[in-house]
Amino acid sequence: MDTYIAMTKYVSATIGDQPTDGSLPIVQGTMGPAGVDIQALYSRHGVLAFDPGFRSTASCKSAITFVDGDEGVLLYRGYPIEELAEHSTLVEVAYLLMHGDLPTAVQRAEFDRAIGQYNLLHEQVMSFYNGFRRDAHPMAVMVAVVGALSAFYHDVIDIRNPQDRTRAAIRLIAKMPMIAAASYTYFMGRQQRYPINKLDYSANFLQMMFGLPTSEYVVDPVLARAVDVILILHADHEQNASTSTVRLAASSGANPFACIAAGIASLWGPAHGGANEAVVRMLHEIGSVENIPKAIARAKDKSDSFRLMGFGHRIYKNFDPRSRVIQAQAKKVLAHLGKDDPLLEIAIRLEEIALKDEYFVERKLYPNVDFYSGILLQAMGFPLNMFTAVFAVARTTGWASHWLELQEEAHGIDRPRQIYVGQTLRHYPKK
Ligand code: SDX
């Protein structure tokens, strides 16, 4: 039988005057839910807050991204994601996330120059790829290569120096397209191309991925724009699992490249960034619109581990605003390429049926950012195992921005506690 205790014993939180009855203060942000500041809970009352999965826990204050899951709202530094996807570029969004405001023309030019200065990989870093099997998953390669960059830039970064911090963040954002592209070209047995600085970020990513030494790569502006939109949509999402991983690693003062490598590792999971790959595998497994009812039944069957990948979200209990934009881009790119993808028809039909099904309706399970992104990426020629790598390229802008923001905080190393449920004290048996 669980023991219950009135929270009022610990938290008769007040807003306003300094409490005198041992109550705990409220922390109020500019938007979204307030928090009860429980930092003194253990020191004052000897009890811990228990919140596995952090469903009701704010781990920090942040000014970067705001998500309202009930209303389906996503703001980067106050700007709605739909407007940024419509009018901005990944590089401009990276500046916005890092610095808090959209860049002026002069700031943008300087930022573009810096990205172009740091987008090459050291030739010795390129040699790391040869240590992998050709069929190594790109995310395994990216975790290793980004982590290895800490060996190249450890001694030249003083993370107490703001200029060094900004330069490290820009280096990471600038190098990710070549790191990701190289994990693909290595798999294909092709020599890695270098960035061409007259091209923009996303066009460069495409030419490094798909350019061949035998002919000039002609950038398709519709595809380059689609890549830029997908990178903007995936750039940040407040304290998701991989960003929280980066922040936890960063709290110990770890090298920023090592912190981002930890984020890549966390993103790879199918419950997180790996879902886009899992969605396409699921749609292939469903195979036709006729098989959708069977898939829905399996997703609802607790004895079956099958889940509707790309559906549901820890925060969005309404539409994920990103999934709508990606669905539109997928339709636009497929029409532009004169392709039709049966998976898109299955996905749209699956969404229609699921959103009328009581199981999904009462649990507020909607398509998330991953539901359509794989269809769009596949239409542009990205292979299945590169989907999460593209997500990692985008999310590096968010991870780097949170890494920078965390450096300004002074709460020291993150050190969660636990509720111990193991053996009580016992002694080693005497021989
Ligand atoms: C991302 O956090 C972020 O912001 C992440 C992200 C970002 O930008 O960083 O938005 C990117 O990771 C998107 C999510 C991608 N993952 C998937 O699409 C995988 C499929 N989705 C599920 O694994 C799940 O919905 C999660 C992990 C996303 C969320 O899980 P929660 O919040 O822990 O939900 P839950 O497990 O508490 O589910 C509540 C109920 C349960 O049923 P009951 O026990 O109440 O009967 O809903 C069911 C779950 O079984 N459920 C699903 C389901 N997701 C939840 N049932 C079938 N299919 C699903 N996909």
PDB file of C-alpha atoms and ligand atoms in Angstrom, residues 55 233-234 236-243 267 269-276 279 299-300 302 306-317 320 322 359-360 363 365 368-371 391 395, ligand 1:
ATOM      1  CA  ARG A  55       7.108  14.341 -16.808  1.00  0.00           C
ATOM      2  CA  LEU A 233      11.891  22.232 -38.236  1.00  0.00           C
ATOM      3  CA  HIS A 234      14.313  19.875 -36.476  1.00  0.00           C
ATOM      4  CA  ASP A 236      15.456  22.675 -31.532  1.00  0.00           C
ATOM      5  CA  HIS A 237      12.690  21.473 -29.251  1.00  0.00           C
ATOM      6  CA  GLU A 238      13.417  22.662 -25.692  1.00  0.00           C
ATOM      7  CA  GLN A 239      14.458  19.954 -23.189  1.00  0.00           C
ATOM      8  CA  ASN A 240      13.973  16.783 -25.279  1.00  0.00           C
ATOM      9  CA  ALA A 241      15.991  13.679 -24.410  1.00  0.00           C
ATOM     10  CA  SER A 242      19.040  14.473 -26.553  1.00  0.00           C
ATOM     11  CA  THR A 243      19.183  18.141 -25.561  1.00  0.00           C
ATOM     12  CA  LEU A 267      18.908  11.073 -30.532  1.00  0.00           C
ATOM     13  CA  GLY A 269      16.910   5.910 -30.175  1.00  0.00           C
ATOM     14  CA  PRO A 270      13.667   4.900 -32.001  1.00  0.00           C
ATOM     15  CA  ALA A 271      11.569   6.622 -29.323  1.00  0.00           C
ATOM     16  CA  HIS A 272      13.334   9.892 -30.229  1.00  0.00           C
ATOM     17  CA  GLY A 273      15.150  10.878 -33.423  1.00  0.00           C
ATOM     18  CA  GLY A 274      15.338   7.315 -34.697  1.00  0.00           C
ATOM     19  CA  ALA A 275      11.546   7.359 -35.169  1.00  0.00           C
ATOM     20  CA  ASN A 276      11.733   8.814 -38.710  1.00  0.00           C
ATOM     21  CA  VAL A 279       8.154   5.181 -39.510  1.00  0.00           C
ATOM     22  CA  ALA A 299      -0.772  -0.599 -32.061  1.00  0.00           C
ATOM     23  CA  LYS A 300      -3.667  -0.795 -29.585  1.00  0.00           C
ATOM     24  CA  LYS A 302      -0.869  -4.094 -25.172  1.00  0.00           C
ATOM     25  CA  PHE A 306       4.158  -2.735 -32.125  1.00  0.00           C
ATOM     26  CA  ARG A 307       3.605   1.006 -31.828  1.00  0.00           C
ATOM     27  CA  LEU A 308       2.469   3.475 -34.447  1.00  0.00           C
ATOM     28  CA  MET A 309       5.872   5.079 -35.033  1.00  0.00           C
ATOM     29  CA  GLY A 310       5.669   8.794 -35.691  1.00  0.00           C
ATOM     30  CA  PHE A 311       2.582   9.012 -33.492  1.00  0.00           C
ATOM     31  CA  GLY A 312       2.377  10.400 -29.993  1.00  0.00           C
ATOM     32  CA  HIS A 313       4.601  12.787 -28.123  1.00  0.00           C
ATOM     33  CA  ARG A 314       5.559  13.407 -24.513  1.00  0.00           C
ATOM     34  CA  ILE A 315       4.465  17.047 -24.812  1.00  0.00           C
ATOM     35  CA  TYR A 316       2.240  17.478 -27.902  1.00  0.00           C
ATOM     36  CA  LYS A 317      -1.285  16.411 -27.024  1.00  0.00           C
ATOM     37  CA  ASP A 320       2.861  18.695 -33.773  1.00  0.00           C
ATOM     38  CA  ARG A 322       6.095  20.541 -37.632  1.00  0.00           C
ATOM     39  CA  TYR A 359      -7.779   4.772 -28.571  1.00  0.00           C
ATOM     40  CA  PHE A 360      -5.721   7.522 -30.198  1.00  0.00           C
ATOM     41  CA  ARG A 363      -4.733   9.356 -25.475  1.00  0.00           C
ATOM     42  CA  LEU A 365      -1.884  10.704 -29.977  1.00  0.00           C
ATOM     43  CA  ASN A 368       4.698  14.067 -34.695  1.00  0.00           C
ATOM     44  CA  VAL A 369       7.630  15.562 -36.580  1.00  0.00           C
ATOM     45  CA  ASP A 370       8.861  12.099 -37.594  1.00  0.00           C
ATOM     46  CA  PHE A 371       5.667  10.850 -39.224  1.00  0.00           C
ATOM     47  CA  PHE A 391      17.971  15.124 -37.806  1.00  0.00           C
ATOM     48  CA  ARG A 395      19.571  19.491 -33.967  1.00  0.00           C
TER      49      ARG A 395
HETATM   50  C1  SDX B   1      10.742  13.069 -31.150  1.00  0.00           C
HETATM   51  O1  SDX B   1      10.757  15.268 -26.778  1.00  0.00           O
HETATM   52  C2  SDX B   1      10.801  15.799 -27.920  1.00  0.00           C
HETATM   53  O2  SDX B   1      10.588  16.991 -28.085  1.00  0.00           O
HETATM   54  C3  SDX B   1      11.158  14.868 -29.048  1.00  0.00           C
HETATM   55  C4  SDX B   1      11.099  15.447 -30.449  1.00  0.00           C
HETATM   56  C5  SDX B   1      12.145  16.506 -30.672  1.00  0.00           C
HETATM   57  O3  SDX B   1      11.957  17.343 -31.565  1.00  0.00           O
HETATM   58  O4  SDX B   1      13.207  16.420 -30.018  1.00  0.00           O
HETATM   59  O5  SDX B   1       9.821  16.014 -30.697  1.00  0.00           O
HETATM   60  C6  SDX B   1      11.349  14.372 -31.505  1.00  0.00           C
HETATM   61  O6  SDX B   1      11.401  12.276 -30.536  1.00  0.00           O
HETATM   62  C7  SDX B   1       9.314  12.805 -31.532  1.00  0.00           C
HETATM   63  C8  SDX B   1       8.776  11.439 -30.975  1.00  0.00           C
HETATM   64  C9  SDX B   1       9.233  10.365 -31.929  1.00  0.00           C
HETATM   65  N1  SDX B   1       8.913   9.017 -31.398  1.00  0.00           N
HETATM   66  C10 SDX B   1       7.973   8.253 -31.950  1.00  0.00           C
HETATM   67  O7  SDX B   1       7.249   8.600 -32.874  1.00  0.00           O
HETATM   68  C11 SDX B   1       7.884   6.836 -31.375  1.00  0.00           C
HETATM   69  C12 SDX B   1       6.413   6.451 -31.168  1.00  0.00           C
HETATM   70  N2  SDX B   1       5.884   7.259 -30.091  1.00  0.00           N
HETATM   71  C13 SDX B   1       5.866   6.656 -28.755  1.00  0.00           C
HETATM   72  O8  SDX B   1       6.992   5.860 -28.497  1.00  0.00           O
HETATM   73  C14 SDX B   1       5.499   7.666 -27.692  1.00  0.00           C
HETATM   74  O9  SDX B   1       4.402   8.353 -28.144  1.00  0.00           O
HETATM   75  C15 SDX B   1       6.523   8.663 -27.223  1.00  0.00           C
HETATM   76  C16 SDX B   1       7.769   7.999 -26.746  1.00  0.00           C
HETATM   77  C17 SDX B   1       6.868   9.625 -28.303  1.00  0.00           C
HETATM   78  C18 SDX B   1       5.896   9.442 -26.075  1.00  0.00           C
HETATM   79  O10 SDX B   1       5.689   8.521 -25.090  1.00  0.00           O
HETATM   80  P1  SDX B   1       5.025   8.952 -23.702  1.00  0.00           P
HETATM   81  O11 SDX B   1       4.760  10.390 -23.558  1.00  0.00           O
HETATM   82  O12 SDX B   1       5.818   8.285 -22.646  1.00  0.00           O
HETATM   83  O13 SDX B   1       3.629   8.346 -23.895  1.00  0.00           O
HETATM   84  P2  SDX B   1       3.177   7.144 -23.063  1.00  0.00           P
HETATM   85  O14 SDX B   1       4.136   6.039 -23.316  1.00  0.00           O
HETATM   86  O15 SDX B   1       2.919   7.620 -21.669  1.00  0.00           O
HETATM   87  O16 SDX B   1       1.821   6.784 -23.790  1.00  0.00           O
HETATM   88  C19 SDX B   1       0.574   7.097 -23.241  1.00  0.00           C
HETATM   89  C20 SDX B   1      -0.348   6.020 -23.816  1.00  0.00           C
HETATM   90  C21 SDX B   1       0.111   4.603 -23.490  1.00  0.00           C
HETATM   91  O17 SDX B   1      -1.037   3.790 -23.474  1.00  0.00           O
HETATM   92  P3  SDX B   1      -1.758   3.478 -22.031  1.00  0.00           P
HETATM   93  O18 SDX B   1      -0.709   2.893 -21.125  1.00  0.00           O
HETATM   94  O19 SDX B   1      -2.286   4.819 -21.542  1.00  0.00           O
HETATM   95  O20 SDX B   1      -2.865   2.497 -22.400  1.00  0.00           O
HETATM   96  O21 SDX B   1      -0.351   6.113 -25.248  1.00  0.00           O
HETATM   97  C22 SDX B   1       0.161   4.890 -25.791  1.00  0.00           C
HETATM   98  C23 SDX B   1       0.928   4.220 -24.692  1.00  0.00           C
HETATM   99  O22 SDX B   1       0.965   2.822 -24.892  1.00  0.00           O
HETATM  100  N3  SDX B   1       1.032   5.279 -26.920  1.00  0.00           N
HETATM  101  C24 SDX B   1       1.020   4.685 -28.098  1.00  0.00           C
HETATM  102  C25 SDX B   1       1.951   5.380 -28.878  1.00  0.00           C
HETATM  103  N4  SDX B   1       2.501   6.365 -28.153  1.00  0.00           N
HETATM  104  C26 SDX B   1       1.934   6.290 -26.931  1.00  0.00           C
HETATM  105  N5  SDX B   1       0.318   3.626 -28.579  1.00  0.00           N
HETATM  106  C27 SDX B   1       0.552   3.266 -29.850  1.00  0.00           C
HETATM  107  N6  SDX B   1       1.441   3.894 -30.677  1.00  0.00           N
HETATM  108  C28 SDX B   1       2.148   4.947 -30.222  1.00  0.00           C
HETATM  109  N7  SDX B   1       3.028   5.564 -31.008  1.00  0.00           N
END
